Coordinates of C-alpha atoms in Angstrom, one line a residue:
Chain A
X1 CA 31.7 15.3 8.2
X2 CA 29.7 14.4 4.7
X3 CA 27.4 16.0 3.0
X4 CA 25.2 13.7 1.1
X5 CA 23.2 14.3 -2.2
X6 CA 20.5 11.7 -3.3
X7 CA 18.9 11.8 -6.4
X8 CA 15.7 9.5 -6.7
X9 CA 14.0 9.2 -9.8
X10 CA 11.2 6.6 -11.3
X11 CA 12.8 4.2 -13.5
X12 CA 12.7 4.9 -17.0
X13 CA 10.6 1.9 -17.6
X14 CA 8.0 3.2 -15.5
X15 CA 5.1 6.3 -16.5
X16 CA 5.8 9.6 -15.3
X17 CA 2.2 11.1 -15.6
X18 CA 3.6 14.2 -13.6
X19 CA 6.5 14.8 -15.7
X20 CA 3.8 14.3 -18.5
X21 CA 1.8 17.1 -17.2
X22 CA 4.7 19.1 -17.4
X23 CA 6.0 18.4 -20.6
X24 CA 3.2 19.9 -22.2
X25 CA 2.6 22.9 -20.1
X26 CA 6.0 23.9 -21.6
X27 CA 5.0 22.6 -25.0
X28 CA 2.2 25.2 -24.7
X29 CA 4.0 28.0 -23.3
X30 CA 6.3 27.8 -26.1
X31 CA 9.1 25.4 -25.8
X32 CA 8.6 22.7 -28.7
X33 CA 12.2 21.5 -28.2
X34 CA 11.6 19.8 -24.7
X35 CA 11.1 16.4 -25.3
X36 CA 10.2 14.9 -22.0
X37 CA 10.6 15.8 -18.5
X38 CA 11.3 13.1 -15.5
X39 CA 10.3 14.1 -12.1
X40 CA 11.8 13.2 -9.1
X41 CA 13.7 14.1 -5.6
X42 CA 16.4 15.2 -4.1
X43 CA 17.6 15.2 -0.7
X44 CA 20.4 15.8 1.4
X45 CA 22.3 13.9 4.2
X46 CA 24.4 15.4 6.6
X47 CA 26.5 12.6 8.1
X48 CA 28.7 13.0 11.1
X49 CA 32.4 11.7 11.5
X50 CA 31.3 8.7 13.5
X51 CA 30.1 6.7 10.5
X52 CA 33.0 4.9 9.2
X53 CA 31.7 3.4 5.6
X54 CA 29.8 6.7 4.6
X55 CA 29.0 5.0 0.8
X56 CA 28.0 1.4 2.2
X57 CA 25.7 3.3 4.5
X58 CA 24.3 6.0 1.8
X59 CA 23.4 2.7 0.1
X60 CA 21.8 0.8 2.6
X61 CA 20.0 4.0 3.6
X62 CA 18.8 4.2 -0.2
X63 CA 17.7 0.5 -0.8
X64 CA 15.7 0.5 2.4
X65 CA 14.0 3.7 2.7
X66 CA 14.6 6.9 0.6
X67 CA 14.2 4.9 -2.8
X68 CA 11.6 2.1 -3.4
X69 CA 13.6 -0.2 -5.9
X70 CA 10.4 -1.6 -7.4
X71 CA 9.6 1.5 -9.8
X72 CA 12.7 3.8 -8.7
X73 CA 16.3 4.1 -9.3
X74 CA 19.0 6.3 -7.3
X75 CA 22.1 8.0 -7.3
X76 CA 24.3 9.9 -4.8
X77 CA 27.5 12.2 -4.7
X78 CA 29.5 12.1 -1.5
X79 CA 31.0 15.3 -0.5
X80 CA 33.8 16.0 2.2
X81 CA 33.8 18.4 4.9
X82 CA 30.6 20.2 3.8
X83 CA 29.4 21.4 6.4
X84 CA 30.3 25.5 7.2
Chain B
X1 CA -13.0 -13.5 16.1
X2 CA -10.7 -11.2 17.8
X3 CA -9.3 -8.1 15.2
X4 CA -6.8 -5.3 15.6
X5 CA -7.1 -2.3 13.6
X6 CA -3.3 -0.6 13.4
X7 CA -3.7 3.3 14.1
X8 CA -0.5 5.2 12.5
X9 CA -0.1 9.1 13.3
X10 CA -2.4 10.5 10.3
X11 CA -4.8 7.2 9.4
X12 CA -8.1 8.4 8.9
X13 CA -10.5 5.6 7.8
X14 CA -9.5 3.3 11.5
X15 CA -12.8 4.1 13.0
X16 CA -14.6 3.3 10.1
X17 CA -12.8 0.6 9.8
X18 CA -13.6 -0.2 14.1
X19 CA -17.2 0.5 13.5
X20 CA -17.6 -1.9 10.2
X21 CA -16.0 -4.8 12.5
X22 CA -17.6 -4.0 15.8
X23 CA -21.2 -2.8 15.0
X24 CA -22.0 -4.3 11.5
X25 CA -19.9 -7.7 11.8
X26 CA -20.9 -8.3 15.2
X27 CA -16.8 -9.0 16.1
X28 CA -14.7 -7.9 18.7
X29 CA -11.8 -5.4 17.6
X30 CA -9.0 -3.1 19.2
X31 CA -7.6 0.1 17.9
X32 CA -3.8 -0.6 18.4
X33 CA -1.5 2.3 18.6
X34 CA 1.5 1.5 15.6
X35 CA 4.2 1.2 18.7
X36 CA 2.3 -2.0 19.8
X37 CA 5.1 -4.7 19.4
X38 CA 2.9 -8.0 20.0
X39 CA -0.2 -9.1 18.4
X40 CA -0.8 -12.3 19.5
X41 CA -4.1 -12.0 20.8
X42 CA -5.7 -10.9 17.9
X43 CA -7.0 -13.9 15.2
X44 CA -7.2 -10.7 12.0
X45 CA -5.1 -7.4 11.6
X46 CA -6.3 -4.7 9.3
X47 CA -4.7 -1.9 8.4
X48 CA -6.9 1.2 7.7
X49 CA -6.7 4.1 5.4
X50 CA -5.6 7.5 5.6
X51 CA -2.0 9.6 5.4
X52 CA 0.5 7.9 7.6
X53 CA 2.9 10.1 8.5
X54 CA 1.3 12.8 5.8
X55 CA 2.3 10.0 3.1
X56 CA 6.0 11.5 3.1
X57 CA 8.3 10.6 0.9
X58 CA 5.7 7.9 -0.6
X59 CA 2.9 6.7 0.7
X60 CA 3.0 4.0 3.1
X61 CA 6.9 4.2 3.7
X62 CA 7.7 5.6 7.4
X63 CA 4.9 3.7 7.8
X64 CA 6.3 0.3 7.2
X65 CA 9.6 0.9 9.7
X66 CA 6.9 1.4 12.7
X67 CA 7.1 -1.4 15.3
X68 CA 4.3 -2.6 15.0
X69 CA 5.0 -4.1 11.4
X70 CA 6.8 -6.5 12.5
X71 CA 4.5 -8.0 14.7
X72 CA 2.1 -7.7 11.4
X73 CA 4.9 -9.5 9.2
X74 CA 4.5 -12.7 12.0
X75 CA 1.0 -12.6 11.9
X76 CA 1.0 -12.9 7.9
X77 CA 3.9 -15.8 8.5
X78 CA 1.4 -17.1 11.1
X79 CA -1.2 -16.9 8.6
X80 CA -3.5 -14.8 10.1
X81 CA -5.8 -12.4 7.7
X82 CA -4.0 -9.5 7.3
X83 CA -5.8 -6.7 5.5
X84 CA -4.8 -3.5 4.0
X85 CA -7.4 -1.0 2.7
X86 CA -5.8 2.2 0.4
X87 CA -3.3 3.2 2.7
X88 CA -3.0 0.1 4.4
X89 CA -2.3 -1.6 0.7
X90 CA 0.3 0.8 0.3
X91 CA 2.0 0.0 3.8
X92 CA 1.5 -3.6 3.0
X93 CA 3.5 -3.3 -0.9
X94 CA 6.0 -1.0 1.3
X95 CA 6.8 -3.6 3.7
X96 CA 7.2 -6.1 0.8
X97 CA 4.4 -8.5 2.5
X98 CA 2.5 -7.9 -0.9
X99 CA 4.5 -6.9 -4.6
X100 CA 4.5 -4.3 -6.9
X101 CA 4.2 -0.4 -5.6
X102 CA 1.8 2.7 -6.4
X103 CA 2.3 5.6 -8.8
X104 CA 0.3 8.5 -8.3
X105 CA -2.7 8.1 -10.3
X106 CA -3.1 8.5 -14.3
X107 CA -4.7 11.2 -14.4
X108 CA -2.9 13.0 -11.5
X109 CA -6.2 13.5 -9.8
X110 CA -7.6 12.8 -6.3
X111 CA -10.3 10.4 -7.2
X112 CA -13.4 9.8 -4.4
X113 CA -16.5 8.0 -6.1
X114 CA -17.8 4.5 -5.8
X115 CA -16.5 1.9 -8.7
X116 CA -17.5 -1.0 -9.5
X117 CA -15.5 -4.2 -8.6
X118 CA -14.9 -7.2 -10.7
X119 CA -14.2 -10.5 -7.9
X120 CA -11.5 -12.2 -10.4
X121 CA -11.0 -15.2 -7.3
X122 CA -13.5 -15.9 -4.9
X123 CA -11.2 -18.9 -3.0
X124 CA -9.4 -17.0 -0.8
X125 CA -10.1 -16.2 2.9
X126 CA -11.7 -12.8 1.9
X127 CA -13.8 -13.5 -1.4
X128 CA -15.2 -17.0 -0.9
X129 CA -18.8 -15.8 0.4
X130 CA -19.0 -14.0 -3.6
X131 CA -19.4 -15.4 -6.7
X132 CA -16.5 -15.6 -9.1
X133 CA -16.9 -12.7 -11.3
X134 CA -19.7 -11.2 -9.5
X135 CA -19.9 -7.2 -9.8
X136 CA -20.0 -5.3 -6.1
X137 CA -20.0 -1.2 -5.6
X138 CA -17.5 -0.2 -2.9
X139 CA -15.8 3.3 -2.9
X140 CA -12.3 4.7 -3.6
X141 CA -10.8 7.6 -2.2
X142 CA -7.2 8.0 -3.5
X143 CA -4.5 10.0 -5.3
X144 CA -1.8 7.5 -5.4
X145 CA -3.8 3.7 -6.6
X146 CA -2.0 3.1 -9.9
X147 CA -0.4 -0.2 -9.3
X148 CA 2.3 -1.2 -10.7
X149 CA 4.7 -4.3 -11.2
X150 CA 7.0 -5.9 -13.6
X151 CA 5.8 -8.0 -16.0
X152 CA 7.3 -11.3 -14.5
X153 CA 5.4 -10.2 -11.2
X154 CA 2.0 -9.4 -13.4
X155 CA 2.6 -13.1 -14.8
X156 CA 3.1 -14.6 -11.5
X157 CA 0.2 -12.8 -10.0
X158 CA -2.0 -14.1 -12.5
X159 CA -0.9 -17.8 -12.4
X160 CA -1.2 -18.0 -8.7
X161 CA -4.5 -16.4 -8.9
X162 CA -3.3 -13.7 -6.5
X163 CA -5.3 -10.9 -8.5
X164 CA -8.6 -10.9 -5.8
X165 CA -10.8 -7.9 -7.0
X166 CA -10.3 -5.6 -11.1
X167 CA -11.9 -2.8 -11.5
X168 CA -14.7 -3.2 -13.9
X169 CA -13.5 -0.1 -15.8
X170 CA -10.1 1.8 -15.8
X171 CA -10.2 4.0 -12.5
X172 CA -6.8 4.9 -11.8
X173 CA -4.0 3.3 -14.7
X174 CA -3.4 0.5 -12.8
X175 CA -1.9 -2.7 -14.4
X176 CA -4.5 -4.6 -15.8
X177 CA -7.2 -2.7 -14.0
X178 CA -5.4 -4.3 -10.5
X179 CA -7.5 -3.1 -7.6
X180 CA -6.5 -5.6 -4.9
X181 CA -3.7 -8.8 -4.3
X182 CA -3.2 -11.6 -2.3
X183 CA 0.1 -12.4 -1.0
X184 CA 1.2 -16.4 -2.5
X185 CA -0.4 -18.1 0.6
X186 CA -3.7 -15.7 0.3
X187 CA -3.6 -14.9 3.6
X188 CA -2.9 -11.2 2.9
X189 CA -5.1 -8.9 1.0
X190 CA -4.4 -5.7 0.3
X191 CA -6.6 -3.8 -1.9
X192 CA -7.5 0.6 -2.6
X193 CA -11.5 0.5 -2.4
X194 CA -12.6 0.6 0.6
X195 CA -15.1 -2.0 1.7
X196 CA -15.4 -0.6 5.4
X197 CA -17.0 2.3 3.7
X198 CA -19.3 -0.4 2.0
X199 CA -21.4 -2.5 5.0
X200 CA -25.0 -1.2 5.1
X201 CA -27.3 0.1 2.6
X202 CA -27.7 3.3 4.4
X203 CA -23.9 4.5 3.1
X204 CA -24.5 3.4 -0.4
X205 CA -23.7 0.2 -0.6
X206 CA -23.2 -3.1 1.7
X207 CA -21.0 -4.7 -0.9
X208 CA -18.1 -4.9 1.4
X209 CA -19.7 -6.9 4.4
X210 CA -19.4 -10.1 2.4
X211 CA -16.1 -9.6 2.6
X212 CA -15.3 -9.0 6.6
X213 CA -17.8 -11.6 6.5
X214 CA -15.6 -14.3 4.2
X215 CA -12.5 -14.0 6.9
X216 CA -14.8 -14.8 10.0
X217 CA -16.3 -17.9 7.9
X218 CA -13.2 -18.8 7.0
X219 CA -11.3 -19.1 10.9
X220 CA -14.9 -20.5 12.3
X221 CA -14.4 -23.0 9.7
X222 CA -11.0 -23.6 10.8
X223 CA -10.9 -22.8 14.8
X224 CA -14.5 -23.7 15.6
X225 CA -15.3 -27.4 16.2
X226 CA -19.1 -28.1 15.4
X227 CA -19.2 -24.5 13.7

């Protein structure tokens, strides 16, 4: 059993007009010091002990579907015997 | 001039789309549930707008792993018109049968009005019955149109004249005011204004009749002897 985090995020070369949006709104409610702010998701797999190369798969699973590598970039932790 | 329009769980613009081909075109055309796995019979495929699977996790991308894509991806090999309008573009960049992706637009809003459209190439199987250049009115209704690509894919869009339609004005951020592609071959077109929304005066505008228009000129030209 694996628990799965994914992390997807638009690359850095690419606009993040919500993370825009919420830069300011915390500029104006007061906090100068945060510089930017990057919007993205996060998701979580739950894989089963009959998947025998968890990471190859978490990658394949990434490049295909949950990330489009045109304007985003992703990243995982693996976690062991997760589930309660 | 037989078309299929695809119908995914949550498009909305497919009967437009049905009545623009059937009643103002004059051409026959199926709706065609996305779990269709052949589409030999029909000559054109267009892919409508809406929310395909409520646009999760990006617009356009459970979308593109339905069956029916791949009987899409070997009609565009075929090459067959294959058209994607909003939602349909957005499948279409998804499935990788055009480049580049879409970010949610600049100014983060919902934007429904009618823009005006700059034809940047009139020689492909959608544009040729316009003028090069020539100004049309169709409408947008989007939140997520702001095209994007890297700059080696900008340049080879431009050099292969894949760039089909600008908008006259910045609408949405897009790269260099992008509003609809070709695929290399220019047998795919997918664009965010919606010219099914555009085909008699009485909706606003029949700027986008030239184009259904273009693709039946262009297979009578090339499946009709003494056309």
């Amino acid at each position: 059993m694996y628990k799965v985090k994914v992390y997807v995020t638009l690359r850095e070369s690419v606009l993040d007009p919500q993370g825009k949006a919420v830069q300011q709104s915390l500029s104006s409610l007061g906090y100068q010091g945060v510089e930017d702010v990057r919007i993205g998701k996060y998701m979580e797999l739950q894989f089963d002990d009959s998947v025998r190369d968890v990471e190859g798969t978490v990658k394949e699973v990434c490049e295909k579907l949950l990330s489009n590598p045109v304007i985003e970039d992703y990243r995982y932790e693996i976690e062991e015997g997760a589930k309660q | 001039m037989k078309f299929a329009v695809i119908v995914f769980p949550g498009s909305n613009c497919d009967v437009d789309m049905y009545h623009a081909v059937k009643d103002e075109l004059g051409e026959q055309v199926d709706l065609v549930w996305h779990d269709a796995d052949n589409l030999d019979e029909y000559d054109g495929i267009l892919l409508p707008g809406g929310f395909s699977y409520g646009d999760y996790l990006r617009s356009g991308a459970i979308a593109h792993m339905s069956k029916v894509m791949a009987a899409v991806k070997k009609a565009a090999e075929a090459g067959k018109p294959v058209l994607g309008v909003c939602n349909g573009f957005q499948i279409l960049l998804e499935s990788g049968l055009l480049p580049g992706a879409m970010l949610r637009n600049k100014n983060l809003k919902f934007i429904c009005r009618t823009v005006e459209l700059s034809v940047e190439n009139n020689e492909t199987m959608f544009t040729s019955l316009y003028k090069k250049g020539e100004k049309i009115s169709i409408p947008v209704a989007h939140g997520e149109g702001n095209y994007y690509c890297d700059e080696a894919t900008l340049a080879k869009l431009q050099e292969n004249n894949q760039i089909a339609f600008t908008y006259a004005s910045d609408v949405n951020g897009s790269l260099s005011d992008i509003a609809g592609i070709t695929n290399e071959k220019g047998n795919v077109l997918g664009m965010m204004p919606h010219p099914e929304r555009a085909v008699d005066e009485l909706l606003g505008s029949a700027d986008g009749l030239k184009l259904f228009q273009s693709i039946v000129k262009h297979w009578r030209d090339s499946h009709v002897v003494n056309a």
